[in-house]
Short mmCIF file of C-alpha atoms in Angstrom, two decimals:
data_model
loop_
_atom_site.label_atom_id
_atom_site.label_comp_id
_atom_site.label_asym_id
_atom_site.label_seq_id
_atom_site.Cartn_x
_atom_site.Cartn_y
_atom_site.Cartn_z
CA MET S 21 50.04 163.93 -50.70
CA THR S 22 46.55 165.14 -49.96
CA SER S 23 44.76 163.75 -46.94
CA GLU S 24 42.10 162.26 -49.23
CA ILE S 25 44.70 160.16 -51.07
CA LYS S 26 46.38 159.22 -47.79
CA ILE S 27 43.07 157.97 -46.38
CA ASP S 28 42.43 156.01 -49.58
CA HIS S 29 45.83 154.30 -49.27
CA ARG S 30 45.15 153.45 -45.63
CA GLU S 31 41.75 151.98 -46.48
CA LYS S 32 43.19 150.00 -49.38
CA ALA S 33 46.07 148.66 -47.27
CA TYR S 34 43.72 147.52 -44.51
CA SER S 35 41.34 146.01 -47.04
CA LEU S 36 44.17 143.97 -48.58
CA LEU S 37 45.30 142.76 -45.15
CA ARG S 38 41.72 141.80 -44.28
CA LYS S 39 41.46 139.79 -47.51
CA ASP S 40 44.67 137.93 -46.67
CA ALA S 41 43.33 137.27 -43.18
CA GLU S 42 40.09 135.95 -44.68
CA LYS S 43 42.06 133.50 -46.83
CA ILE S 44 43.80 132.18 -43.72
CA ALA S 45 40.47 132.00 -41.89
CA GLN S 46 39.14 129.90 -44.77
CA LEU S 47 42.10 127.51 -44.43
CA ILE S 48 41.33 127.20 -40.73
CA LYS S 49 37.65 126.56 -41.48
CA VAL S 50 38.50 123.77 -43.92
CA GLN S 51 40.76 122.25 -41.30
CA MET S 52 38.02 122.55 -38.65
CA ASP S 53 35.49 120.90 -40.97
CA ASN S 54 37.81 117.95 -41.53
CA LEU S 55 39.81 117.83 -38.28
CA THR S 56 42.69 116.18 -40.12
CA MET S 57 45.58 117.91 -38.41
CA PRO S 58 47.79 114.88 -37.63
CA GLN S 59 47.18 113.28 -41.01
CA CYS S 60 48.21 116.47 -42.73
CA PRO S 61 51.17 118.19 -41.04
CA LEU S 62 51.85 119.99 -44.30
CA TYR S 63 48.52 121.79 -43.94
CA GLU S 64 49.51 122.98 -40.46
CA GLU S 65 52.85 124.15 -41.87
CA VAL S 66 51.01 126.12 -44.56
CA LEU S 67 48.83 127.76 -41.90
CA ASP S 68 51.88 128.69 -39.82
CA THR S 69 53.64 130.11 -42.87
CA GLN S 70 50.57 132.09 -43.89
CA MET S 71 50.18 133.48 -40.37
CA PHE S 72 53.83 134.50 -40.28
CA GLY S 73 53.56 136.13 -43.70
CA LEU S 74 50.48 138.09 -42.66
CA SER S 75 52.19 139.27 -39.48
CA ARG S 76 55.08 140.59 -41.59
CA GLU S 77 52.66 142.31 -43.99
CA ILE S 78 50.92 143.97 -41.06
CA GLU S 79 54.21 145.06 -39.51
CA PHE S 80 55.28 146.58 -42.83
CA ALA S 81 51.97 148.43 -43.26
CA VAL S 82 52.20 149.73 -39.69
CA ARG S 83 55.75 150.96 -40.26
CA LEU S 84 54.58 152.80 -43.38
CA GLY S 85 51.79 154.39 -41.39
CA LEU S 86 49.12 152.76 -43.54
CA VAL S 87 47.57 150.65 -40.79
CA ASP S 88 47.07 151.36 -37.12
CA GLU S 89 49.04 148.97 -34.93
CA MET S 90 45.93 148.04 -32.90
CA ASP S 91 43.98 147.21 -36.07
CA GLY S 92 46.77 144.90 -37.17
CA LYS S 93 46.93 143.29 -33.75
CA THR S 94 43.16 142.76 -33.81
CA LEU S 95 43.43 140.96 -37.18
CA MET S 96 46.17 138.67 -35.89
CA ASP S 97 44.42 138.05 -32.57
CA SER S 98 41.23 136.93 -34.29
CA LEU S 99 43.13 134.44 -36.45
CA GLU S 100 45.16 133.17 -33.50
CA LYS S 101 41.90 132.64 -31.60
CA GLU S 102 40.53 130.59 -34.52
CA LEU S 103 43.73 128.53 -34.61
CA SER S 104 43.43 127.93 -30.89
CA ILE S 105 39.85 126.72 -31.34
CA LEU S 106 41.05 124.39 -34.10
CA HIS S 107 43.76 122.87 -31.90
CA GLU S 108 41.35 122.54 -29.00
CA ALA S 109 38.70 120.88 -31.21
CA PHE S 110 41.23 118.38 -32.50
CA THR S 111 42.57 117.64 -29.03
CA ASN S 112 39.04 116.97 -27.76
CA LYS S 113 38.21 114.75 -30.77
#
């Protein structure tokens, strides 16, 4: 495999992971806008499931050498920070 193709696969893998992370971020934003966490435990379950799924995708991409482990960790950390803000906002409501 030429290095050009390898770089393209790495960029594509990271781009796909970023898109998945953006979808989760959008779910968090909707939840923040409505602050309906206790009325909608199913929504929280969906967020948890999506976060778990993304973490597994990242782990797989890292194991294949398509994504740097620190880049994957940064993606997850940013989403976890947003989730933390959501929980804090609801608690302070």
